[in-house]
XYZ file of C-alpha atoms in Angstrom:
686
model
C -14.725 18.052 -1.968
C -11.306 18.675 -0.420
C -11.241 19.358 3.328
C -8.401 20.482 5.627
C -7.848 19.104 9.151
C -5.198 19.939 11.768
C -4.392 17.610 14.643
C -1.807 15.592 16.567
C -0.489 12.181 15.343
C -1.589 10.074 18.313
C -0.886 6.535 17.072
C 0.369 4.640 13.982
C -1.892 1.806 12.831
C 0.272 0.775 9.851
C 3.553 2.158 8.514
C 5.312 1.172 5.267
C 8.079 2.778 3.214
C 6.220 5.943 2.149
C 2.671 5.102 3.260
C 1.040 5.218 6.657
C -2.303 4.779 8.399
C -2.491 6.670 11.687
C -4.822 8.391 14.107
C -4.826 12.180 13.732
C -6.404 12.971 17.064
C -9.299 10.433 16.801
C -9.534 10.404 12.981
C -8.205 7.410 11.024
C -6.001 9.047 8.365
C -4.046 7.426 5.565
C -1.803 8.496 2.678
C 1.733 9.032 1.397
C 3.786 10.517 4.261
C 7.344 10.144 5.457
C 9.343 11.618 8.326
C 6.437 12.032 10.762
C 6.333 10.729 14.328
C 3.778 10.233 17.048
C 3.237 13.611 18.689
C 3.754 15.617 15.487
C 1.228 18.317 14.701
C 0.025 17.985 11.084
C -2.249 19.891 8.737
C -3.664 17.547 6.124
C -5.849 18.185 3.067
C -7.868 15.431 1.426
C -11.262 13.745 1.330
C -13.382 11.273 3.323
C -13.881 7.722 2.173
C -15.743 4.683 3.453
C -13.788 1.467 3.833
C -15.850 -1.787 3.609
C -14.214 -3.217 6.720
C -12.731 -0.284 8.705
C -15.363 2.389 8.122
C -14.864 6.133 7.671
C -11.324 7.282 6.907
C -9.609 10.483 5.723
C -7.326 10.060 2.671
C -4.481 12.594 2.404
C -3.809 14.436 -0.835
C -1.435 17.025 0.708
C 0.145 17.455 4.101
C 2.440 19.776 6.010
C 3.944 20.025 9.473
C 3.275 23.649 10.533
C 6.285 25.366 12.141
C 5.205 26.962 15.429
C 4.854 30.737 15.101
C 3.529 31.847 18.523
C 5.316 31.815 21.896
C 2.827 29.306 23.346
C 3.077 26.965 20.315
C 6.904 27.198 20.174
C 7.288 26.459 23.917
C 4.800 23.604 23.695
C 6.567 21.999 20.748
C 10.138 22.350 22.126
C 9.097 20.892 25.511
C 6.826 18.138 24.083
C 9.499 15.444 24.360
C 10.015 15.249 20.574
C 13.237 17.254 20.912
C 15.486 15.351 23.315
C 17.430 17.480 25.781
C 14.878 20.277 25.867
C 12.587 20.539 28.857
C 10.001 23.223 29.804
C 12.562 25.550 31.436
C 15.000 25.517 28.489
C 12.129 25.738 26.012
C 10.875 28.923 27.705
C 14.406 30.392 27.740
C 14.886 29.646 23.981
C 11.585 31.280 23.027
C 12.218 34.346 25.224
C 15.660 34.803 23.660
C 14.804 34.073 19.999
C 11.125 35.122 19.909
C 7.893 33.357 18.790
C 9.591 32.201 15.570
C 12.383 30.488 17.505
C 11.979 27.129 15.712
C 12.247 28.736 12.238
C 15.194 30.841 13.394
C 17.136 27.769 14.595
C 16.394 25.766 11.435
C 17.739 28.563 9.252
C 20.682 29.523 11.471
C 22.043 26.839 13.835
C 24.350 29.423 15.436
C 21.313 31.251 16.821
C 21.269 28.843 19.769
C 24.582 30.264 21.003
C 22.644 33.320 22.145
C 20.597 31.180 24.555
C 22.061 30.840 28.035
C 22.529 27.264 29.293
C 22.304 25.432 25.943
C 26.051 24.844 25.657
C 27.141 21.556 23.997
C 23.522 20.528 23.390
C 23.120 23.131 20.605
C 24.254 20.957 17.616
C 22.028 18.028 18.644
C 18.972 20.248 19.229
C 19.497 21.902 15.857
C 19.904 18.513 14.124
C 16.626 17.234 15.591
C 14.732 20.331 14.540
C 16.107 20.195 10.992
C 15.222 16.523 10.685
C 11.705 17.189 11.913
C 10.979 19.824 9.264
C 13.355 19.051 6.401
C 10.965 16.556 4.772
C 8.440 19.180 3.742
C 11.209 21.564 2.588
C 12.701 18.868 0.345
C 9.247 17.816 -0.875
C 8.416 21.405 -1.811
C 11.696 21.733 -3.772
C 11.096 18.410 -5.608
C 7.529 19.317 -6.520
C 8.880 22.334 -8.413
C 10.271 19.768 -10.892
C 6.668 18.723 -11.600
C 6.830 15.519 -9.532
C 3.798 14.069 -7.731
C 3.660 13.840 -3.952
C 4.125 10.043 -4.092
C 7.243 10.380 -6.290
C 8.732 13.099 -4.055
C 8.188 10.871 -1.021
C 10.002 8.012 -2.812
C 12.845 10.345 -3.796
C 13.231 11.613 -0.230
C 13.179 8.103 1.163
C 15.907 6.981 -1.244
C 18.194 10.079 -1.351
C 17.442 11.778 1.976
C 18.043 15.464 2.628
C 20.171 16.080 -0.549
C 17.343 14.692 -2.769
C 16.558 18.014 -4.455
C 20.237 18.658 -5.167
C 20.672 15.167 -6.601
C 17.722 15.656 -8.926
C 18.879 19.093 -9.970
C 22.368 17.750 -10.869
C 21.216 14.450 -12.406
C 17.428 14.095 -13.054
C 18.063 10.540 -14.330
C 18.698 9.420 -10.738
C 14.855 9.381 -10.569
C 14.790 6.390 -12.935
C 15.989 4.338 -9.997
C 12.469 4.798 -8.571
C 9.561 2.583 -9.648
C 7.357 5.597 -10.393
C 9.329 7.429 -13.107
C 10.854 6.285 -16.377
C 13.510 7.567 -18.788
C 11.175 9.753 -20.840
C 9.831 11.579 -17.801
C 13.339 12.078 -16.421
C 14.454 13.280 -19.886
C 11.731 15.917 -19.838
C 12.844 17.138 -16.375
C 16.499 17.173 -17.512
C 15.627 19.235 -20.578
C 13.782 21.837 -18.476
C 16.657 21.852 -15.978
C 19.092 22.670 -18.818
C 21.137 19.443 -18.684
C 23.182 18.864 -21.882
C 21.606 16.227 -24.188
C 25.004 14.463 -24.512
C 25.494 14.303 -20.715
C 27.027 11.065 -19.528
C 24.157 10.827 -17.003
C 21.729 10.748 -19.915
C 23.777 8.250 -21.955
C 23.981 5.869 -18.979
C 20.268 6.216 -18.262
C 19.435 5.596 -21.936
C 21.466 2.366 -22.088
C 19.862 1.029 -18.900
C 16.438 2.015 -20.147
C 16.917 0.040 -23.379
C 18.077 -3.044 -21.444
C 15.178 -2.829 -18.997
C 12.589 -2.302 -21.720
C 13.917 -5.266 -23.733
C 13.916 -7.389 -20.560
C 10.416 -6.589 -19.262
C 8.578 -5.846 -22.533
C 10.228 -8.382 -24.875
C 11.601 -10.994 -22.462
C 15.238 -10.705 -23.593
C 17.763 -11.453 -20.838
C 20.490 -9.847 -22.962
C 20.954 -7.846 -26.162
C 23.762 -8.329 -28.729
C 26.139 -5.426 -28.269
C 25.514 -3.932 -31.743
C 21.742 -4.070 -31.254
C 22.014 -2.473 -27.801
C 24.121 0.364 -29.203
C 21.741 0.868 -32.136
C 18.622 0.921 -29.917
C 20.317 3.296 -27.427
C 21.238 5.741 -30.193
C 17.661 5.741 -31.556
C 16.373 6.561 -28.049
C 18.986 9.226 -27.232
C 18.772 10.937 -30.647
C 15.008 10.828 -31.115
C 14.631 14.645 -30.865
C 18.031 15.722 -32.171
C 21.327 14.026 -33.080
C 23.305 14.904 -30.003
C 24.918 11.600 -28.955
C 27.567 10.027 -31.246
C 27.937 6.179 -31.444
C 31.310 6.270 -29.669
C 29.696 7.861 -26.567
C 27.604 4.738 -25.986
C 30.598 2.481 -26.792
C 32.715 4.308 -24.208
C 30.038 4.320 -21.517
C 29.229 0.558 -21.661
C 32.452 -0.678 -19.958
C 31.930 1.873 -17.135
C 28.471 0.605 -16.187
C 28.545 -1.510 -13.047
C 24.924 -2.476 -13.700
C 25.678 -4.507 -16.850
C 27.748 -7.561 -17.784
C 29.016 -9.050 -20.979
C 30.923 -7.981 -24.042
C 29.274 -9.388 -27.179
C 26.073 -10.231 -25.232
C 25.197 -7.474 -22.785
C 22.865 -8.184 -19.820
C 21.743 -6.365 -16.762
C 24.008 -7.849 -14.084
C 21.154 -9.176 -11.932
C 19.510 -10.870 -14.940
C 22.740 -12.668 -15.877
C 23.211 -13.773 -12.288
C 19.613 -15.086 -12.271
C 20.320 -17.348 -15.284
C 23.613 -18.542 -13.762
C 21.880 -19.397 -10.481
C 19.128 -21.298 -12.307
C 21.799 -23.267 -14.212
C 23.635 -24.086 -10.964
C 20.426 -25.308 -9.272
C 19.331 -27.343 -12.293
C 22.731 -29.068 -12.310
C 22.657 -29.525 -8.502
C 19.284 -31.283 -8.709
C 19.767 -33.106 -12.042
C 22.920 -34.914 -10.947
C 20.784 -36.818 -8.442
C 19.580 -40.257 -9.444
C 16.959 -42.402 -7.679
C 15.982 -46.061 -7.858
C 12.745 -46.210 -9.934
C 9.997 -48.307 -8.362
C 8.177 -51.077 -10.248
C 4.914 -49.585 -11.507
C 1.703 -51.503 -10.654
C -0.695 -52.096 -13.514
C -3.536 -50.089 -11.959
C -1.521 -47.066 -10.781
C -4.658 -44.953 -11.342
C -7.783 -46.959 -10.921
C -9.601 -47.561 -14.204
C -6.859 -45.997 -16.380
C -4.207 -47.809 -18.350
C -1.124 -45.699 -19.032
C 0.386 -45.574 -22.505
C 4.045 -46.637 -22.896
C 5.036 -42.933 -23.194
C 3.167 -42.098 -19.985
C 4.882 -44.999 -18.187
C 8.232 -43.686 -19.410
C 7.315 -40.232 -18.137
C 6.424 -41.556 -14.662
C 9.700 -43.574 -14.435
C 11.740 -40.615 -15.662
C 10.170 -38.275 -13.093
C 10.876 -40.723 -10.230
C 14.414 -41.722 -11.160
C 15.631 -38.213 -12.106
C 16.406 -35.316 -9.844
C 15.128 -32.892 -12.509
C 12.880 -33.747 -15.454
C 10.361 -32.212 -17.861
C 7.016 -33.508 -19.125
C 5.735 -31.695 -22.202
C 2.993 -32.125 -24.810
C -0.060 -30.497 -26.341
C -3.738 -30.623 -25.288
C -5.479 -34.010 -24.914
C -2.286 -36.072 -24.666
C -2.706 -36.976 -20.980
C -0.284 -34.679 -19.162
C -2.628 -34.363 -16.149
C -3.201 -38.113 -15.983
C 0.543 -38.582 -16.024
C 1.037 -36.083 -13.201
C -1.560 -37.976 -11.138
C 0.328 -41.195 -11.884
C 3.650 -39.610 -10.866
C 2.184 -38.519 -7.554
C 0.637 -41.947 -6.896
C 3.841 -43.823 -7.743
C 5.885 -41.425 -5.611
C 3.580 -42.045 -2.641
C 3.856 -45.820 -3.060
C 7.631 -45.523 -3.150
C 7.831 -42.893 -0.352
C 4.906 -43.363 2.054
C 6.315 -40.621 4.295
C 7.515 -38.366 1.516
C 5.976 -34.965 0.771
C 4.879 -33.817 -2.703
C 4.198 -30.110 -3.405
C 2.197 -28.897 -6.439
C 2.298 -25.353 -7.743
C 1.697 -23.170 -10.799
C 2.647 -19.624 -11.758
C -0.895 -18.167 -11.503
C -3.887 -18.542 -9.217
C -6.149 -19.796 -11.985
C -3.588 -22.411 -13.108
C -3.083 -23.541 -9.495
C -6.844 -23.909 -8.956
C -7.156 -25.945 -12.144
C -4.232 -28.166 -11.087
C -6.032 -28.804 -7.771
C -9.303 -29.683 -9.535
C -7.590 -32.073 -12.013
C -5.355 -33.903 -9.511
C -7.555 -33.786 -6.404
C -4.506 -32.469 -4.482
C -3.880 -29.071 -2.967
C -1.896 -26.792 -5.270
C -0.607 -23.276 -4.607
C 0.710 -20.420 -6.672
C 4.485 -20.552 -6.679
C 4.482 -17.130 -4.947
C 2.317 -18.386 -2.092
C 4.295 -21.601 -1.794
C 7.512 -19.566 -1.381
C 5.868 -17.009 0.947
C 6.861 -14.158 -1.333
C 5.928 -10.784 0.114
C 7.388 -7.378 -0.701
C 10.246 -8.959 -2.628
C 11.256 -11.296 0.239
C 10.568 -15.044 0.416
C 9.910 -17.155 3.542
C 11.517 -20.087 1.755
C 14.917 -19.739 0.103
C 18.299 -21.433 -0.005
C 18.715 -20.745 3.722
C 15.209 -21.977 4.586
C 14.257 -24.494 1.891
C 10.826 -25.975 1.235
C 9.921 -29.160 3.060
C 9.380 -31.496 0.117
C 10.661 -34.609 -1.595
C 8.904 -33.913 -4.910
C 8.034 -30.502 -6.429
C 5.768 -30.306 -9.494
C 5.446 -27.023 -11.375
C 2.561 -27.025 -13.841
C 2.159 -24.555 -16.759
C 5.961 -24.189 -16.647
C 6.060 -22.278 -19.947
C 4.659 -19.331 -17.924
C 7.448 -19.374 -15.318
C 9.717 -16.389 -15.912
C 13.377 -16.049 -15.023
C 12.810 -14.479 -11.594
C 10.120 -16.916 -10.431
C 12.123 -19.939 -11.574
C 15.239 -18.750 -9.808
C 13.297 -18.178 -6.574
C 11.584 -21.559 -6.783
C 14.656 -23.673 -7.594
C 16.879 -22.132 -4.942
C 14.228 -23.138 -2.383
C 14.224 -26.814 -3.414
C 16.397 -28.894 -1.020
C 19.000 -31.283 -2.340
C 17.553 -34.761 -2.271
C 14.205 -33.633 -3.711
C 12.970 -34.273 -7.261
C 11.651 -31.544 -9.531
C 9.198 -32.053 -12.396
C 8.295 -29.245 -14.794
C 5.060 -29.791 -16.720
C 3.993 -27.620 -19.652
C 3.372 -27.173 -23.336
C 6.634 -26.020 -24.912
C 4.787 -24.945 -28.065
C 2.850 -22.246 -26.206
C 4.002 -18.667 -25.860
C 6.939 -17.963 -23.545
C 6.348 -16.332 -20.176
C 5.050 -12.770 -19.892
C 8.097 -12.009 -17.770
C 11.735 -12.245 -18.901
C 13.380 -15.461 -20.126
C 12.313 -18.577 -21.961
C 13.041 -21.072 -19.209
C 11.037 -24.150 -20.290
C 12.353 -24.123 -23.862
C 15.902 -23.420 -22.660
C 15.747 -26.479 -20.385
C 14.218 -28.915 -22.935
C 16.575 -31.890 -23.480
C 19.183 -30.306 -21.221
C 17.559 -32.487 -18.527
C 15.574 -35.747 -18.987
C 12.569 -34.764 -21.115
C 9.501 -36.779 -22.107
C 7.173 -35.615 -24.896
C 3.602 -36.962 -25.017
C 2.156 -36.931 -28.527
C -0.637 -39.518 -28.646
C -4.078 -37.835 -28.469
C -6.558 -39.785 -26.322
C -9.707 -40.993 -28.026
C -12.035 -38.877 -25.851
C -9.924 -35.758 -26.473
C -9.736 -36.583 -30.173
C -13.499 -36.105 -30.396
C -13.072 -32.463 -29.479
C -12.767 -30.080 -32.419
C -10.761 -27.782 -30.101
C -8.100 -30.423 -29.456
C -7.828 -31.667 -33.035
C -7.734 -28.103 -34.374
C -5.019 -27.114 -31.882
C -2.853 -30.039 -33.021
C -3.446 -29.224 -36.670
C -2.447 -25.599 -36.069
C 0.673 -26.758 -34.243
C 1.624 -28.863 -37.279
C 1.101 -25.919 -39.648
C -2.252 -27.160 -40.941
C -5.453 -25.138 -41.161
C -8.125 -26.279 -38.670
C -11.009 -28.223 -40.215
C -14.250 -26.322 -39.683
C -17.216 -28.630 -39.297
C -20.362 -26.471 -39.333
C -22.331 -29.258 -37.698
C -20.084 -29.100 -34.646
C -20.634 -26.197 -32.196
C -17.307 -26.335 -30.352
C -15.066 -24.758 -33.017
C -16.592 -21.958 -35.082
C -15.154 -19.560 -37.666
C -17.151 -16.366 -38.343
C -15.854 -14.638 -41.464
C -15.607 -10.830 -41.321
C -13.343 -8.608 -43.396
C -13.461 -5.124 -41.923
C -11.598 -4.720 -38.587
C -14.503 -2.730 -37.106
C -16.948 -5.490 -38.087
C -14.622 -8.071 -36.529
C -14.529 -6.063 -33.309
C -18.325 -5.653 -33.197
C -18.865 -9.355 -33.909
C -16.428 -10.405 -31.173
C -18.111 -8.055 -28.705
C -21.569 -9.389 -29.593
C -20.405 -12.964 -29.146
C -18.866 -12.211 -25.774
C -22.083 -10.628 -24.520
C -24.596 -13.108 -25.907
C -23.237 -16.617 -25.441
C -25.022 -17.381 -22.191
C -21.816 -17.932 -20.194
C -20.902 -16.053 -17.033
C -18.454 -13.170 -17.470
C -15.540 -15.164 -15.997
C -16.275 -18.207 -18.173
C -15.937 -16.475 -21.551
C -12.849 -14.583 -22.671
C -11.973 -12.497 -25.696
C -8.253 -12.971 -26.511
C -6.578 -10.556 -28.924
C -2.980 -10.616 -30.146
C -2.459 -6.929 -29.470
C -3.457 -4.085 -27.154
C -3.708 -1.385 -29.788
C -5.656 -0.995 -33.039
C -9.324 -1.402 -33.939
C -9.302 -5.035 -32.832
C -6.890 -4.573 -29.931
C -7.895 -5.163 -26.328
C -8.359 -1.415 -25.601
C -11.052 -0.918 -28.256
C -12.681 -4.300 -27.591
C -12.999 -3.520 -23.885
C -14.715 -0.202 -24.684
C -17.136 -1.984 -27.007
C -18.024 -4.767 -24.593
C -18.145 -2.552 -21.499
C -20.358 0.031 -23.169
C -22.015 2.829 -21.225
C -22.931 1.496 -17.836
C -25.288 3.361 -15.461
C -24.514 4.121 -11.835
C -21.395 5.374 -10.078
C -17.936 4.998 -11.626
C -14.301 5.635 -10.683
C -12.003 6.978 -13.357
C -8.268 6.369 -13.320
C -6.129 7.327 -16.322
C -7.726 6.021 -19.485
C -10.027 3.587 -17.643
C -13.395 3.973 -15.889
C -14.569 1.248 -13.527
C -18.261 0.457 -12.886
C -20.138 -2.140 -10.837
C -20.293 -5.371 -12.890
C -17.061 -4.732 -14.829
C -14.713 -7.613 -15.410
C -11.142 -6.613 -14.454
C -7.620 -8.061 -14.378
C -4.904 -7.333 -11.818
C -1.638 -6.527 -13.628
C 1.109 -6.691 -11.012
C 1.892 -9.065 -8.143
C 0.684 -7.339 -4.938
C 1.583 -9.353 -1.882
C -0.013 -6.866 0.546
C -3.392 -7.338 -1.146
C -2.793 -11.007 -1.872
C -3.542 -10.559 -5.584
C -1.286 -11.824 -8.364
C -0.595 -10.606 -11.908
C -3.269 -12.110 -14.177
C -5.927 -12.643 -11.531
C -9.426 -11.971 -12.895
C -12.321 -10.565 -10.872
C -15.582 -8.593 -10.988
C -16.182 -5.080 -9.659
C -18.608 -5.761 -6.801
C -19.129 -2.242 -5.461
C -18.109 1.409 -5.863
C -17.789 3.308 -2.584
C -16.835 6.937 -3.131
C -13.490 6.675 -4.917
C -12.882 3.068 -3.847
C -13.328 0.127 -6.229
C -14.169 -3.191 -4.554
C -13.259 -6.248 -6.640
C -14.468 -9.806 -5.939
C -11.766 -12.408 -6.692
C -12.010 -16.146 -6.117
C -10.150 -15.707 -2.794
C -12.110 -12.722 -1.495
C -12.953 -9.024 -1.785
C -10.107 -6.544 -2.465
C -10.374 -2.746 -2.246
C -8.532 -0.359 -4.621
C -8.209 3.409 -4.250
C -5.919 6.171 -5.516
C -2.736 4.861 -7.100
C -3.794 1.257 -6.312
C -5.948 1.521 -9.436
C -2.891 1.585 -11.706
C -2.697 -2.195 -11.094
C -6.242 -2.744 -12.451
C -7.445 -2.899 -16.082
C -10.685 -3.884 -17.825
C -10.622 -7.576 -18.792
C -13.540 -8.244 -21.139
C -10.708 -8.604 -23.659
C -7.075 -9.385 -22.715
C -4.018 -10.164 -24.772
C -3.349 -13.823 -25.585
C -0.204 -13.527 -23.478
C -2.257 -12.460 -20.448
C -4.629 -15.380 -21.003
C -1.819 -17.904 -20.925
C -2.143 -20.455 -18.134
C -5.876 -19.754 -17.744
C -8.708 -21.927 -18.985
C -12.194 -20.699 -19.950
C -15.368 -22.457 -21.056
C -15.411 -20.274 -24.211
C -12.763 -18.241 -26.032
C -13.268 -15.652 -28.783
C -10.259 -14.750 -30.939
C -10.181 -11.947 -33.522
C -7.937 -12.900 -36.476
C -7.120 -10.057 -38.857
C -4.318 -8.927 -41.102
C -4.355 -5.597 -39.188
C -2.458 -7.639 -36.542
C -0.005 -8.844 -39.241
C 3.151 -8.459 -37.117
C 1.573 -10.583 -34.393
C 0.267 -13.406 -36.599
C 2.322 -16.291 -35.219
C 1.382 -19.935 -35.025
C 2.218 -20.068 -31.297
C -0.150 -17.151 -30.604
C -3.163 -18.798 -32.289
C -2.244 -22.205 -30.797
C -2.028 -20.697 -27.261
C -5.392 -18.893 -27.699
C -7.216 -22.000 -28.953
C -5.862 -24.201 -26.161
C -7.334 -21.824 -23.500
C -10.867 -23.079 -24.339
C -12.594 -26.039 -22.730
C -16.000 -26.055 -24.481
C -16.040 -23.554 -27.366
C -13.728 -21.543 -29.648
C -14.973 -18.792 -31.928
C -12.479 -17.332 -34.425
C -13.687 -14.025 -35.959
C -11.959 -12.569 -38.997
C -10.459 -13.663 -42.323
C -9.185 -17.089 -43.314
C -6.274 -15.287 -45.025
C -5.123 -13.922 -41.628
C -5.565 -17.337 -40.028
C -3.562 -19.013 -42.832
C -0.721 -16.466 -42.396
C -0.615 -17.205 -38.641
C -0.707 -20.973 -39.084
C 2.085 -20.900 -41.678
C 4.275 -18.538 -39.658
C 6.241 -20.888 -37.459
C 9.060 -18.416 -36.902
C 9.523 -18.614 -33.140
C 9.031 -15.470 -31.081
C 12.765 -14.942 -30.540
C 14.127 -14.217 -27.147
C 17.768 -13.600 -26.433
C 18.548 -15.772 -23.412
C 21.759 -17.214 -21.908
C 20.423 -20.181 -19.911
C 20.597 -22.828 -22.651
C 24.138 -21.744 -23.563
C 25.286 -21.839 -19.935
C 23.975 -25.395 -19.538
C 25.483 -26.544 -22.861
C 28.899 -25.193 -21.967
C 28.817 -27.064 -18.672
C 26.151 -29.805 -18.895
C 24.383 -31.280 -15.877
């Protein structure tokens, strides 16, 4: 039930770009606000909520700063100290001259102060302060007429200032510069505002939208010029043919945000690839004296010749890669690299990291050494890193595991923070899917720097149906299903709905904990996509729930965080369980602690009984269930099935048709990504 409270802002507890937590009189109040100061009188509308740590709080849904309308209120405000240069005597004189609505009168007509005796040269500054104090809500009110939410209007005001409403009216596509609105929403506002469909503002926004979508949704760091023009025209002419091809051609050279002629990139993405190439060359040109390797580098383990080569390569090279499939001894080799490095450099420092929290934890367990997420290692928070080129990491050896998951941005941040004189070793399976984010860094770097491939499957690993099946799939061979072996199972179902029901039943009845079993689907949509599978597995749960968009969250739900959030300390891909529902707050238990979500925070949370294979990359589960159906025909790739199977430690269940599995195994066409990194390195090798 909405409630309205009026009070004085007595103290700020926390203040970010457009969000604040503050005391309104003695009430802890929080929400999207901008342009308010201590001492301001506010009227806020919202609801009470209970925070697990900080107790009862009032969450704002709407706020306003009432303009004084009585003599007493006007004098009190003007003499409060908020308006510099106005004391009690002058405040009384202003109100007696201009009346109880003196503040409103001055805001509307700055010349009104000329009527007040004794103001003199202070008039422009007094007027400016008053306008600044109240202009926020005026601008917000104008912006909300465009159908924008309070949060979006706050962002717009923060970015564009007082002229925000005029900017939006003239060019609604300026809103696409904000995180909270995309091209299609801006297009709708532009249409209602009467902007011509062939406006150059629209053409520019359309081109940038296509490049951004291809970057973040498909991983391309550039698009061929003809493909970019074609995609842009499809977008811009989806309702009516209003933009001719030459309009896009003419606009491209004018865009400061893009680079390239035949291969067109967003400028910052091209610069990222160029910086990665420079840092790879900077580190790779270093050479070190390799130490003699003792026979028992790791007690009780004899390294294969390929593993010995990998250890020597890692220690003598400034930059190297170790790659190979499951069961070939990559982790053993990493342990050997660390041990040999320590023998050679007793005072040296080795750092271990991985792109995700789950991958970092697994690296720690397997090596017995502390490992961090790359984000934590760099101290990344709100887009800024504690460690960078100016303040590099203190290390002599940096090992990045699950390197196939490292996107363009993360790799750039990591390599620029590595000091000259340190070695870098990337470890990963190059046959897995590329990163969720943009780029194809590991594949682009293969053989451009010293690279060792491990291929020999260890005897113990060879006894696993999961390992042998993964290697068969990777060679284009169907896995051998041995019904007497429980670790690799194929359940034949034809109808997509039967496949979905079977996968859901398996997930619920295997006897594993929720975080130990994972359904991995190639797609989000369709009868066997993650959306439908999550509904089936989640079912109708009793008790309180919080609904946000298409999702409802209940106690006991398995969830996945979908965007790096440095304030909460939760990374994209982190899995957790809903521990408690308190009012409209969802409390999620992660491996590193309890995290609270409310309001728009919930857009970063999704059900995770089933996730896409891409989202599961870098994680390892005791059991994995994979629906395989021709209804996912466009996504039936060998690398997808291979990646899904290699996520399992104890059991794999494939559910579907052998025809669909055979199509996937035969389809070795790589998931193509347009990237520049390999070409940059080839044109100027390390």
